[in-house]
Coordinates of C-alpha atoms in Angstrom, one line a residue:
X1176 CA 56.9 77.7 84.2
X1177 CA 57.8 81.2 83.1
X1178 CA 60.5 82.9 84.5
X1179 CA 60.3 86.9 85.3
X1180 CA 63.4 89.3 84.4
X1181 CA 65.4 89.7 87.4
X1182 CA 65.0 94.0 87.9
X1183 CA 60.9 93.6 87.4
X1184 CA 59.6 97.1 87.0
X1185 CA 57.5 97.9 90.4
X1186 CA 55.3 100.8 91.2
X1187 CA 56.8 102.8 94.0
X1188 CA 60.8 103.1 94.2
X1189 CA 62.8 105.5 95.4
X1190 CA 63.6 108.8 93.9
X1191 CA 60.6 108.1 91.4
X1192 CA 62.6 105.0 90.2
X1193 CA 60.7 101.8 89.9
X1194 CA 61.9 99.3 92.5
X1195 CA 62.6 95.5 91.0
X1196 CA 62.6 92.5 92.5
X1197 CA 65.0 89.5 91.4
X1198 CA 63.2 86.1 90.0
X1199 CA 65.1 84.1 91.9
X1200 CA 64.2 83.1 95.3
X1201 CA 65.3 85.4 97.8
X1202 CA 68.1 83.3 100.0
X1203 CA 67.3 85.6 103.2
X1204 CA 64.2 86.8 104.5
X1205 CA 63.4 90.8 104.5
X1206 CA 63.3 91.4 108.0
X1207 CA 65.8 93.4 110.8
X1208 CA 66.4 90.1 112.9
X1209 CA 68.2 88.6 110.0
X1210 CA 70.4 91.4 108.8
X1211 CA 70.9 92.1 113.0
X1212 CA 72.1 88.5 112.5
X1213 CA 74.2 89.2 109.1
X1214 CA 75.7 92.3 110.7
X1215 CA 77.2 90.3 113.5
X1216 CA 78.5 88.1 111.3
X1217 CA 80.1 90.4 108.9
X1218 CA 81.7 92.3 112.0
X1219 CA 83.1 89.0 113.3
X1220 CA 84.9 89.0 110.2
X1221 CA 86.1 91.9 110.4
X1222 CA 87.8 91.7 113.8
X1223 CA 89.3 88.5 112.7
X1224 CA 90.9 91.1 109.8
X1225 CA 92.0 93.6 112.2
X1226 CA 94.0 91.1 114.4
X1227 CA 95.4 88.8 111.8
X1228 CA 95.9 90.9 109.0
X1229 CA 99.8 91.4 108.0
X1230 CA 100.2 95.5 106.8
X1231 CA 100.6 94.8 102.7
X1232 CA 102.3 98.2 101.9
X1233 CA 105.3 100.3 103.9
X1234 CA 103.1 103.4 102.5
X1235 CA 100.4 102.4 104.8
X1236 CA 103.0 102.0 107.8
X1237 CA 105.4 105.6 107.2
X1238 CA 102.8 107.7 105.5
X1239 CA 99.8 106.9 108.4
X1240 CA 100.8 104.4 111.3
X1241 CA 104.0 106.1 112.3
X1242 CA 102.6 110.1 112.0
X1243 CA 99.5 108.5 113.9
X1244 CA 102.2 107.0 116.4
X1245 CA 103.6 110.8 116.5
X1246 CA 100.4 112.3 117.2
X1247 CA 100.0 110.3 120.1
X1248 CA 103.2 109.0 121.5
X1249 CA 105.3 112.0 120.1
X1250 CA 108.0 110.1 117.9
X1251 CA 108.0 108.4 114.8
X1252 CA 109.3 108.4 111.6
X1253 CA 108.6 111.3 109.0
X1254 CA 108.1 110.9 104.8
X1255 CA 109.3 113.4 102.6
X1256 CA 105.4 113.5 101.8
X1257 CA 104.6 115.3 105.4
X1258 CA 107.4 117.5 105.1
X1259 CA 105.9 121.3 105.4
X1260 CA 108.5 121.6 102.1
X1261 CA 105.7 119.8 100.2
X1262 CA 102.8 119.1 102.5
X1263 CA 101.4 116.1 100.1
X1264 CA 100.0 114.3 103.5
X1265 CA 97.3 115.7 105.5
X1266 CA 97.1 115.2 109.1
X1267 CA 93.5 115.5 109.4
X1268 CA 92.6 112.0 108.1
X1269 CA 94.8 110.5 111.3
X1270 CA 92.7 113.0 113.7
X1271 CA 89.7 111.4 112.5
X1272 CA 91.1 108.2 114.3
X1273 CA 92.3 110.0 117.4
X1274 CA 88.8 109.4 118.5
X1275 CA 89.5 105.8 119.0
X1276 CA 93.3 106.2 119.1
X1277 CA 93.7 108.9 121.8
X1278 CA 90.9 107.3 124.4
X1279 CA 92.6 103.6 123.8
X1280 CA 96.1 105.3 124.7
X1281 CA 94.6 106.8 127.9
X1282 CA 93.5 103.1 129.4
X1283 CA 96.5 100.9 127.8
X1284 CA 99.7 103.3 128.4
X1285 CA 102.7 104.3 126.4
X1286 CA 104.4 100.8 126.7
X1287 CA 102.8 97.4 125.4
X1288 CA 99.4 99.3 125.2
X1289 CA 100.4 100.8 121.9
X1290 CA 99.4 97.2 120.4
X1291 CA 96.1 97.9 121.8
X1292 CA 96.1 100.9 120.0
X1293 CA 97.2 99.2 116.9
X1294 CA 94.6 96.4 116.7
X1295 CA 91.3 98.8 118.6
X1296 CA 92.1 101.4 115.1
X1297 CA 91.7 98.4 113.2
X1298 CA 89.1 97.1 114.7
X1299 CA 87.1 100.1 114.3
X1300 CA 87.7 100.1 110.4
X1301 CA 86.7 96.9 109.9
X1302 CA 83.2 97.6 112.5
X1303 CA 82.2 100.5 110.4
X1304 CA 83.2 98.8 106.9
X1305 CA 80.2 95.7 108.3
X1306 CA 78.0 98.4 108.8
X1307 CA 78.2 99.9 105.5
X1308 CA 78.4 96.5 104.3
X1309 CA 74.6 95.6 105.7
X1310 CA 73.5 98.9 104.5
X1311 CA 74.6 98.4 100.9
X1312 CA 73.0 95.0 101.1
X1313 CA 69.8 96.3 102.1
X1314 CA 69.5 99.1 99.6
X1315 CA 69.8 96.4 96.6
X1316 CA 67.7 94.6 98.1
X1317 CA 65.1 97.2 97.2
X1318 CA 66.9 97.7 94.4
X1319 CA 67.1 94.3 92.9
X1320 CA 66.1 91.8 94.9
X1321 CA 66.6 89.8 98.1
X1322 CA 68.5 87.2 95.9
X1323 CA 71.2 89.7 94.8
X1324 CA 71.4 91.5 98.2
X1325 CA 71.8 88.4 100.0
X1326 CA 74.6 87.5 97.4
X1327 CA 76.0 90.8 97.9
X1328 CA 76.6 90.8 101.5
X1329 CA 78.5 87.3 100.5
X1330 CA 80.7 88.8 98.6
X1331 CA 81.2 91.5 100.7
X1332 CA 81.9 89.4 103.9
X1333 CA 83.9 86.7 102.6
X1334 CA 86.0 87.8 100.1
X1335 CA 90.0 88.3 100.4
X1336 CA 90.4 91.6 99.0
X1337 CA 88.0 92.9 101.3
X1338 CA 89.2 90.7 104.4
X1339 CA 92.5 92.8 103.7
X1340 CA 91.1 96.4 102.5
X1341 CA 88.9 96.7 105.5
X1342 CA 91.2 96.7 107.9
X1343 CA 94.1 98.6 106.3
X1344 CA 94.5 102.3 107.4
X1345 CA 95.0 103.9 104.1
X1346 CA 92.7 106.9 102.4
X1347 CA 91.8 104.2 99.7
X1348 CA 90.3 102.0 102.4
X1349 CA 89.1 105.0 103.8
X1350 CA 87.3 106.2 101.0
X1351 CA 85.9 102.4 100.0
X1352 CA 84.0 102.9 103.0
X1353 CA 82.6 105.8 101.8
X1354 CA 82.0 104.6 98.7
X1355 CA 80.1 101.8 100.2
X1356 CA 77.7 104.0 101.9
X1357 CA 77.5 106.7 99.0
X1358 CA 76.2 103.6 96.6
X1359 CA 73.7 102.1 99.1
X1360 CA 72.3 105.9 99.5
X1361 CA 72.2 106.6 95.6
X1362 CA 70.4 103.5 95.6
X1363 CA 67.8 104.3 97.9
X1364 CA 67.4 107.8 96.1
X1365 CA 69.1 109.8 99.4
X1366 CA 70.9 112.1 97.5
X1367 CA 72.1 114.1 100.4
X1368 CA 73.5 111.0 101.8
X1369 CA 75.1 110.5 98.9
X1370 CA 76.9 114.0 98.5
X1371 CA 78.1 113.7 102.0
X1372 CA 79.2 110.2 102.2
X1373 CA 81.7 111.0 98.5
X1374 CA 82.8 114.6 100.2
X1375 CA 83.6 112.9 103.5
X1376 CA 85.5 110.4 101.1
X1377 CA 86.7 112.3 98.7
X1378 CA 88.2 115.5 101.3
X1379 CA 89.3 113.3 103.9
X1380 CA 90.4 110.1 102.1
X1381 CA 91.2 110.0 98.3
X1382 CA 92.1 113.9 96.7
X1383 CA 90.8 113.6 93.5
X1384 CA 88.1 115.8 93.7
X1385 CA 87.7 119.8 93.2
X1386 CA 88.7 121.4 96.0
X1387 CA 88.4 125.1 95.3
X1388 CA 86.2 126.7 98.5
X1389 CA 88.8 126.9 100.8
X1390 CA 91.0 130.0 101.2
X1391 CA 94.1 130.3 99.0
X1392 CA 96.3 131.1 101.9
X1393 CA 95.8 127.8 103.3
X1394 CA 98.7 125.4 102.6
X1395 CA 96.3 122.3 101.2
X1396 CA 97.8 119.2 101.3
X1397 CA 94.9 117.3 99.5
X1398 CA 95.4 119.8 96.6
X1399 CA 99.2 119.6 96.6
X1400 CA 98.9 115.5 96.4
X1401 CA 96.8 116.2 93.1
X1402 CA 98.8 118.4 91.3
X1403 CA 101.6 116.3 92.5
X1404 CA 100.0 113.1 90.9
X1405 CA 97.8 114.4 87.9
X1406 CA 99.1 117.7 87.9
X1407 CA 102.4 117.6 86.1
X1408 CA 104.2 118.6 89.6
X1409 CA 105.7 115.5 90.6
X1410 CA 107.0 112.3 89.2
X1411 CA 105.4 109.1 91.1
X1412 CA 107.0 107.3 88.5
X1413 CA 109.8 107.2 90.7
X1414 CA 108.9 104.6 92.8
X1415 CA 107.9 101.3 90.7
X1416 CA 105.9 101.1 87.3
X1417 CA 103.6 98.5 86.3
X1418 CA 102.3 97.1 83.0
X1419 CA 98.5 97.2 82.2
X1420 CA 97.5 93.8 83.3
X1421 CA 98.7 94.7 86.7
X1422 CA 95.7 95.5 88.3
X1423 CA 93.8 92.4 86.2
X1424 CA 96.2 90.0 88.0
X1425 CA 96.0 91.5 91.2
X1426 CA 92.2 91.2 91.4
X1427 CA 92.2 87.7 90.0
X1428 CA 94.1 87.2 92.8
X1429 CA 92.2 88.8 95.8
X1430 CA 88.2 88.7 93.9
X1431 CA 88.7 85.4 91.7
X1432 CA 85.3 84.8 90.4
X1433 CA 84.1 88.1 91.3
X1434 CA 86.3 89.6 88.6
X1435 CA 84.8 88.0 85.9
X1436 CA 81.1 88.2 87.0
X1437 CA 81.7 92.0 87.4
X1438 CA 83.0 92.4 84.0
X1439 CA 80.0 90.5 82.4
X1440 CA 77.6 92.7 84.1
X1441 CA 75.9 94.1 81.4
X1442 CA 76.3 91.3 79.2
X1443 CA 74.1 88.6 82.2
X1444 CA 71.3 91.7 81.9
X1445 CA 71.7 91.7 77.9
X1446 CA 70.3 88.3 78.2
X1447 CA 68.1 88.7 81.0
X1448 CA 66.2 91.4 79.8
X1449 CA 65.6 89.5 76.0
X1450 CA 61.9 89.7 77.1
X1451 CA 59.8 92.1 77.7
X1452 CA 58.8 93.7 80.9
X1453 CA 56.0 93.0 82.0
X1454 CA 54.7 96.6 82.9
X1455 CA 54.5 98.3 79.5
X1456 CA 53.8 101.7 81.6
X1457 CA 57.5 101.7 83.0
X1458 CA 60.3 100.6 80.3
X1459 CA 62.5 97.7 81.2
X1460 CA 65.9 100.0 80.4
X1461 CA 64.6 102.6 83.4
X1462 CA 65.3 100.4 86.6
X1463 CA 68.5 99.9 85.7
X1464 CA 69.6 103.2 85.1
X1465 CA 70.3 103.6 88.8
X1466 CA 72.4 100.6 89.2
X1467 CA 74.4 101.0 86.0
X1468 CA 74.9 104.6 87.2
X1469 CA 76.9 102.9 90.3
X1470 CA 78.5 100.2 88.6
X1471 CA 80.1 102.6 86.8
X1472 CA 82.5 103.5 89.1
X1473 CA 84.1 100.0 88.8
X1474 CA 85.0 100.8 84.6
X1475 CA 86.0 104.0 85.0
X1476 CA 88.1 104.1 88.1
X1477 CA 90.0 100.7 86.5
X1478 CA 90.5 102.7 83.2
X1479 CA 92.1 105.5 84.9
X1480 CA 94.4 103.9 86.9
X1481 CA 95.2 101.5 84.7
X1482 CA 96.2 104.5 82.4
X1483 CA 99.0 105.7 84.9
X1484 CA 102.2 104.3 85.0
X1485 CA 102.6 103.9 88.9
X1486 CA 100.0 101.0 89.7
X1487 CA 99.6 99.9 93.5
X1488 CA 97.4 97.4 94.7
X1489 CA 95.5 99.7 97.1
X1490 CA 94.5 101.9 94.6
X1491 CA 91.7 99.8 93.7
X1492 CA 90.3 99.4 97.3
X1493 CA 87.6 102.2 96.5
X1494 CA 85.6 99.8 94.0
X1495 CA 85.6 96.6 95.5
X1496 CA 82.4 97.1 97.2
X1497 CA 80.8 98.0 93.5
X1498 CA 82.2 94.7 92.3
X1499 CA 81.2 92.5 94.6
X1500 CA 77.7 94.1 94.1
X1501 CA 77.8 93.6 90.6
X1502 CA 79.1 90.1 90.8
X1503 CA 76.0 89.6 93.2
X1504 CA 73.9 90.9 90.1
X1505 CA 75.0 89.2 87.5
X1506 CA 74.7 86.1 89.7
X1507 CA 71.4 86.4 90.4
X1508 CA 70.2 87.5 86.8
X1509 CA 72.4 84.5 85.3
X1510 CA 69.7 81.8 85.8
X1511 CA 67.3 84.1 83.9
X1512 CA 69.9 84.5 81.2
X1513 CA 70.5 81.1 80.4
X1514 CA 66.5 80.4 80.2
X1515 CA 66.5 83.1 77.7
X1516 CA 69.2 81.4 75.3
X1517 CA 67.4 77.9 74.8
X1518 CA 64.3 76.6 73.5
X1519 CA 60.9 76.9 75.7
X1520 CA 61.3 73.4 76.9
X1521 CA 64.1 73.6 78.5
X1522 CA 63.9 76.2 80.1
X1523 CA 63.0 75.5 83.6
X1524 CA 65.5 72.6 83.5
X1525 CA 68.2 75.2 82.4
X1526 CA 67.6 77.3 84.9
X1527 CA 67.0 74.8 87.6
X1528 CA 71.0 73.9 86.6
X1529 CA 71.5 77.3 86.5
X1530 CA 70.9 77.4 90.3
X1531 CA 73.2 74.2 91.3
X1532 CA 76.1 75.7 89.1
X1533 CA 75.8 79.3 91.0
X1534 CA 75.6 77.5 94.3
X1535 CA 79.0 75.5 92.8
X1536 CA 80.3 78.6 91.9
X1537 CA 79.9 80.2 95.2
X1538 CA 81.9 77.3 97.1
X1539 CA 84.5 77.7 94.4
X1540 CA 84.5 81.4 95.3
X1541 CA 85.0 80.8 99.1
X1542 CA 87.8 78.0 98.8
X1543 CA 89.7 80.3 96.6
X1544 CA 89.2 83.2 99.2
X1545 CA 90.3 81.2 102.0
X1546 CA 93.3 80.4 100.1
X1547 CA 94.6 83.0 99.7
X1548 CA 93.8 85.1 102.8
X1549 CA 95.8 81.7 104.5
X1550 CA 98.5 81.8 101.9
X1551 CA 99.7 85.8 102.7
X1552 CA 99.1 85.3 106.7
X1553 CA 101.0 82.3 106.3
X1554 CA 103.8 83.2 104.1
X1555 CA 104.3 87.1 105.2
X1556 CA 103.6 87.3 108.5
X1557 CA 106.3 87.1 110.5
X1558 CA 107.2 90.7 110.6
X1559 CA 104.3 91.3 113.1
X1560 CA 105.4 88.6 115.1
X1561 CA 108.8 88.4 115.9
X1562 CA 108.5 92.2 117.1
X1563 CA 106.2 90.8 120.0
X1564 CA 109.3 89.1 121.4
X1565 CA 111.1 92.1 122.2
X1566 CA 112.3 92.4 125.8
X1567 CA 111.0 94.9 127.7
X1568 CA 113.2 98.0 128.0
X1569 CA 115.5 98.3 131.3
X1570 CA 113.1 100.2 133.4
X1571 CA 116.1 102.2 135.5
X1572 CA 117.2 103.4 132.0
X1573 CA 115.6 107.0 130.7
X1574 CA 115.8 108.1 127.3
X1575 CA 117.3 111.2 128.9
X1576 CA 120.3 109.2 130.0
X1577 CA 120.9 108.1 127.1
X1578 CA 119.0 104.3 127.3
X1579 CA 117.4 104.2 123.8
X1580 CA 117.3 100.6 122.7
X1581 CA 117.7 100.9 118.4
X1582 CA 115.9 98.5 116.6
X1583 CA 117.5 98.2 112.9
X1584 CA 116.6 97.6 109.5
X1585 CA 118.4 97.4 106.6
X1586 CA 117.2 95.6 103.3
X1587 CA 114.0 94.7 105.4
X1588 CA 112.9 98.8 106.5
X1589 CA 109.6 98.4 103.8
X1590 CA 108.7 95.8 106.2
X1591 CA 108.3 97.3 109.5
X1592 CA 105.0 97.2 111.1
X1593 CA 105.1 100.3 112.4
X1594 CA 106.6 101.9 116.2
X1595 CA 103.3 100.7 117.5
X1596 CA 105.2 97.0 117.8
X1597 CA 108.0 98.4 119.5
X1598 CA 106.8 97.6 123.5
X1599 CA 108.4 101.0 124.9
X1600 CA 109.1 104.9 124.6
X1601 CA 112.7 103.8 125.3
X1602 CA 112.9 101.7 121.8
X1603 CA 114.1 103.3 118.7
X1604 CA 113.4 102.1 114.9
X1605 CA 116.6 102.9 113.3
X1606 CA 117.3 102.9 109.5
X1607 CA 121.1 101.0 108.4
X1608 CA 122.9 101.4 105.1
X1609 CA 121.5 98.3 102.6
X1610 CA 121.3 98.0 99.2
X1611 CA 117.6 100.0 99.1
X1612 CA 119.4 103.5 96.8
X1613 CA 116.2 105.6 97.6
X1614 CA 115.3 107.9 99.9
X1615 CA 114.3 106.9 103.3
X1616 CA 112.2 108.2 106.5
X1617 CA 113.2 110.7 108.8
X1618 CA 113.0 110.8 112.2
X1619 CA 110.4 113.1 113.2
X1620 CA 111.6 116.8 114.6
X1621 CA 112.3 116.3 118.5
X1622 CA 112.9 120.0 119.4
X1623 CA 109.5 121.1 120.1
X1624 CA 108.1 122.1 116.5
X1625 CA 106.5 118.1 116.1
X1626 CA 105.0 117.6 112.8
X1627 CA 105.7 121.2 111.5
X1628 CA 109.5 120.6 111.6
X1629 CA 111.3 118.1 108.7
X1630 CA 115.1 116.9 108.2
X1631 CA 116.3 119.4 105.6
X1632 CA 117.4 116.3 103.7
X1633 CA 114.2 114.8 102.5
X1634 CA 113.3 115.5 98.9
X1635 CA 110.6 114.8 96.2
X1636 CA 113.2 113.3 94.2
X1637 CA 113.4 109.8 95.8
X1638 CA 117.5 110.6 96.5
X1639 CA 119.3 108.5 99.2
X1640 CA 120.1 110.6 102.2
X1641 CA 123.2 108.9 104.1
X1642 CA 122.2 111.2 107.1
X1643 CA 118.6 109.2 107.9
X1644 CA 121.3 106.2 108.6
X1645 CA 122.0 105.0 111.8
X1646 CA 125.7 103.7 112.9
X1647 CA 125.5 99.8 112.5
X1648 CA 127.6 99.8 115.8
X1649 CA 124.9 101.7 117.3
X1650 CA 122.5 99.0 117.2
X1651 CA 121.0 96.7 119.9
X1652 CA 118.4 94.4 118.0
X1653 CA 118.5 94.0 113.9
X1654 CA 115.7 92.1 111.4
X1655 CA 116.6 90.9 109.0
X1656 CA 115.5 88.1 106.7
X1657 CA 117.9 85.1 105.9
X1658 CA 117.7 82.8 102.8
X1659 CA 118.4 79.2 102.5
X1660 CA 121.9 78.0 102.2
X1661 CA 123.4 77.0 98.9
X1662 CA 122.5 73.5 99.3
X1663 CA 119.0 75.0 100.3
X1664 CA 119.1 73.9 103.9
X1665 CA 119.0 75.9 106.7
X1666 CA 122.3 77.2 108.2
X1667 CA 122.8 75.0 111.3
X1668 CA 123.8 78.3 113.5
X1669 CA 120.0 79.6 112.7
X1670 CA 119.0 76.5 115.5
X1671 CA 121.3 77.7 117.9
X1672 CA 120.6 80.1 120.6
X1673 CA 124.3 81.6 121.4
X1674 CA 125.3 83.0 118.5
X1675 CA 124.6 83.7 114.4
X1676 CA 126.2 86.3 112.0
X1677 CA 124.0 89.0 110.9
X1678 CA 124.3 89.1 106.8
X1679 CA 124.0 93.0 106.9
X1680 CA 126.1 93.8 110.3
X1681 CA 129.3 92.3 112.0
X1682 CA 129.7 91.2 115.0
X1683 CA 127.9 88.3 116.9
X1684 CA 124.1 88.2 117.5
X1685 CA 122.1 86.2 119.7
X1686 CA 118.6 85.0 118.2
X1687 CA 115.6 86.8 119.9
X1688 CA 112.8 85.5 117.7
X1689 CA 112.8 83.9 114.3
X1690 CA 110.1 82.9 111.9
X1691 CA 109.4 81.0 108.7
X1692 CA 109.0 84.0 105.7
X1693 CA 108.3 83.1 102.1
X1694 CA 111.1 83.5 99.7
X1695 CA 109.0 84.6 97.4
X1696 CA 112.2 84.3 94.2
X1697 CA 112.1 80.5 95.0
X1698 CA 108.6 79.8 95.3
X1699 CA 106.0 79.3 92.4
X1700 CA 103.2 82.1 91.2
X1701 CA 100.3 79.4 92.3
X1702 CA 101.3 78.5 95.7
X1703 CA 102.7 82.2 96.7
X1704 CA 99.1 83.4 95.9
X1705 CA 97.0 80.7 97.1
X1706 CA 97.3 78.1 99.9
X1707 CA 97.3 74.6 99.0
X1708 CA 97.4 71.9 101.7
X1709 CA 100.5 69.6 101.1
X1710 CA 101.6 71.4 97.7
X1711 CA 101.9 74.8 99.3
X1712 CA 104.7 72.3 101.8
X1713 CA 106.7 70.6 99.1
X1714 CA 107.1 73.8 96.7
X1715 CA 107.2 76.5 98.4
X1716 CA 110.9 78.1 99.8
X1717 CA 111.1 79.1 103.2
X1718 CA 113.9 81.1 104.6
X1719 CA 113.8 83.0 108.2
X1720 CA 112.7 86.1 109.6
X1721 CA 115.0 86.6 112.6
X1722 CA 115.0 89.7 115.0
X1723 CA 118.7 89.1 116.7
X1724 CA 120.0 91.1 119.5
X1725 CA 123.6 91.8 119.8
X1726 CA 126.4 90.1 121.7
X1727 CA 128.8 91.0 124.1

């Protein structure tokens, strides 16, 4: 039985490149009922995202969710990066999601609709992230195969870095989804698609690109934020550095297998391709010009940001897409590969294992991505939750009369979900002196000028300023996160309702809400990143989350 290369040469393709068609049985059929069917699917996934999904990163809450939470509701909190000073932070990527923000606001109200607000932004991330999904899909299909698209959408769907990416509101994720569509249209040989889809991604979500038509009197802030990173004009240093195997552990982590396959691409198609094709008019090398062209994003956007010395997990949101279609690849080509590496005779037993040990590999794939989806929700997300206990604010009281209610973090502010948790206008987050030495968020300007007014205290310089501090008497609820006793027990007081002592604030605090929280310094690498039923019990630390409101 003889076995074709997986990227056949065809006669038509697009763009004047061949199409090529996968060897291995396709695992869906080509037709619009199925990938209606796929789409569904994928978008059910996505919604799950958007309303279970912790928020990773205190960048994505102070740099987006609270300006977007100024923009509609007029307060939040305000980065040094916003500040007109610098102007690193461009408003126009939120207005994008005014068009689902500002209509939701309308219907729900200014009080516990600003959940609804939350979760419908989300929600509409993770919609249009399934629809590029399918489309990306389709295009290799034509492309490759219905073998590697079906394995593509797969990856897509089910993986836990892009459960958490698609969902996050961050100009990475932002400019994934662009990415997405920009490679299923280079694909397909749209090139006008393609040159919208990466300016749409690269102006409005990620600022690495030239950006030299617009007027020099314009204050940019996409420009400023690349001179500030690549430019010599800032120091981004001054918040965390990372080795080079940072980004290598993160993906193992959030791709697993698709890691790997990714990175032994070309060497599956090495193999693959040992024979010859079996058009001599139309070389072998051709058809894969266009999909090494796109894979290449995946190498060279890991090389540069493995070369700076700031690393953050987010960063490599853009390429997960490419990888997962590139795992798909080298899945589907593998088969072929090993068929090409032993005798004659054995080859349609080797690849017929071939087939059984992809299929293996897949469930592998899928337990380890469930894992660890349930080991972050799991471990990290009582943040979210505990805010959805907070009473609702005395309705005879008016911020005019002086009825704020303060929420307050100390060592736990990069945890905050964002204002959009707190159920009223009349509640406050409020900032208390801890042990964080950096420089924190500013209330936003409240005298009319809005998001073109800044506290003269924030800096580029990540410098404390004492006056973004609220007075620890001030406060009516505090988070806080509590660890294990020395005898690693819980505290009995945490089990009672009338009173506990706040380990940041005196005075006595009645519990509101508390919740199991990882400690992560007391827990093991293996069953922090993945969830294991019964070990993840017995060896991993718990301590509690508790939102307490204070006594009289």
């Amino acid at each position: 039985m003889r076995h074709r290369t997986n990227l056949k040469p065809e006669p038509t393709g697009a763009a004047g490149a061949p199409k090529a068609r996968s060897s291995v049985r396709p695992v869906i059929p080509p037709n619009n009922d199925v990938w209606r069917i796929l789409f569904l699917m994928g978008a059910a996934v996505r919604l799950i995202s958007a309303y279970v999904n912790i928020v990773h990163d205190c960048d994505e809450v102070f740099n987006y969710w609270e300006p977007l939470h100024q923009l509609l509701y007029g307060y939040g909190k305000q980065t040094w990066e916003y500040s007109p000073l610098f102007a690193l932070r461009s408003y126009f990527y939120l207005l994008i999601h005014m068009v689902v923000a500002g209509p939701i606001r309308v219907i729900a109200g200014e009080h516990f609709g600003k959940t609804a607000v939350f979760y419908a932004v989300r929600s509409a991330l993770g919609v249009t992230q399934a629809v590029c999904d399918i489309y990306l899909s389709k295009a290799l299909a034509s492309a490759a195969g219905m073998n590697a698209a079906g394995l593509c959408w797969f990856l897509l769907t089910t993986n836990a870095g892009m459960f958490f990416a698609s969902t996050a509101l961050l100009p990475s994720s932002f400019t994934m989804t662009a990415l997405t569509a920009a490679t299923a249209a280079s694909l397909q040989g749209h090139q006008h698609v393609v040159i919208a889809t990466a300016a749409v991604g690269a102006l409005l979500g990620w600022p690495f690109a030239a950006l030299a038509l617009l007027p020099v009197c314009l204050r940019f802030s996409q420009a400023n934020l690349l001179m500030y990173n690549v430019g010599g004009e800032g120091d981004s240093q001054l918040y965390g550095t990372e080795g080079p195997l940072f980004y290598f552990r993160n993906m193992a982590n959030n791709l697993n297998v698709i890691l790997p396959l990714a990175l032994l691409l070309f060497a599956v198609d090495l193999l693959a391709a040992l024979r010859p094709p079996l058009s001599p008019d139309v070389p072998l090398d051709q058809s894969r010009v266009g999909l090494y062209i796109t894979y290449s994003a995946f190498p060279i956007w890991l090389t540069a940001m493995s070369l700076a010395a700031h690393k953050e997990e987010r960063f490599l949101y853009v390429v997960y897409p490419v990888m997962c279609m590139a795992a798909a690849l080298a899945l589907s080509m593998a088969p072929e590969a090993a068929g090409n590496i032993v005798p004659k005779s054995m080859r349609v037993k080797v690849v017929g294992g071939m087939h059984h040990l992809v299929g293996l590999l897949l469930c592998v794939y899928l337990l380890l991505s469930v894992a660890r989806i349930a080991a972050l929700l799991a471990n990290y997300g009582a943040p979210m939750q505990i805010l959805r206990s907070l009473p609702p604010a005395d309705a005879t009281l008016e911020p005019s009369d002086g009825g704020l209610k303060y929420v307050c973090v100390g060592d736990e502010w990069h945890r905050f979900p964002s204002a959009f948790f707190l159920p009223s206008p009349k509640y406050r987050l409020a900032f208390i002196d801890s042990s964080f030495g950096g420089l924190l968020p500013a209330d936003f300007n409240s005298t009319g000028l809005g998001t073109s007014g800044a506290s003269p205290f924030l800096n580029g310089a990540n410098r404390k300023a004492a006056e973004h501090l609220h007075p620890s008497a001030a406060c009516d609820f505090l988070v806080e996160f509590q660890r294990l006793n020395q005898n690693g027990r819980v505290p009995e007081e945490w089990n009672e309702k009338e009173s506990v002592q706040s380990s940041q604030v005196s005075g006595v605090w009645h519990i509101v809400a508390k919740k199991a929280f990882l400690d992560a310094s007391q827990s093991p690498t293996l069953t922090r990143a993945l969830y294991i039923p019964v070990l993840s019990g017995k060896k991993n630390v718990f301590g509690q989350y508790l939102l307490l409101q204070r006594g009289s």
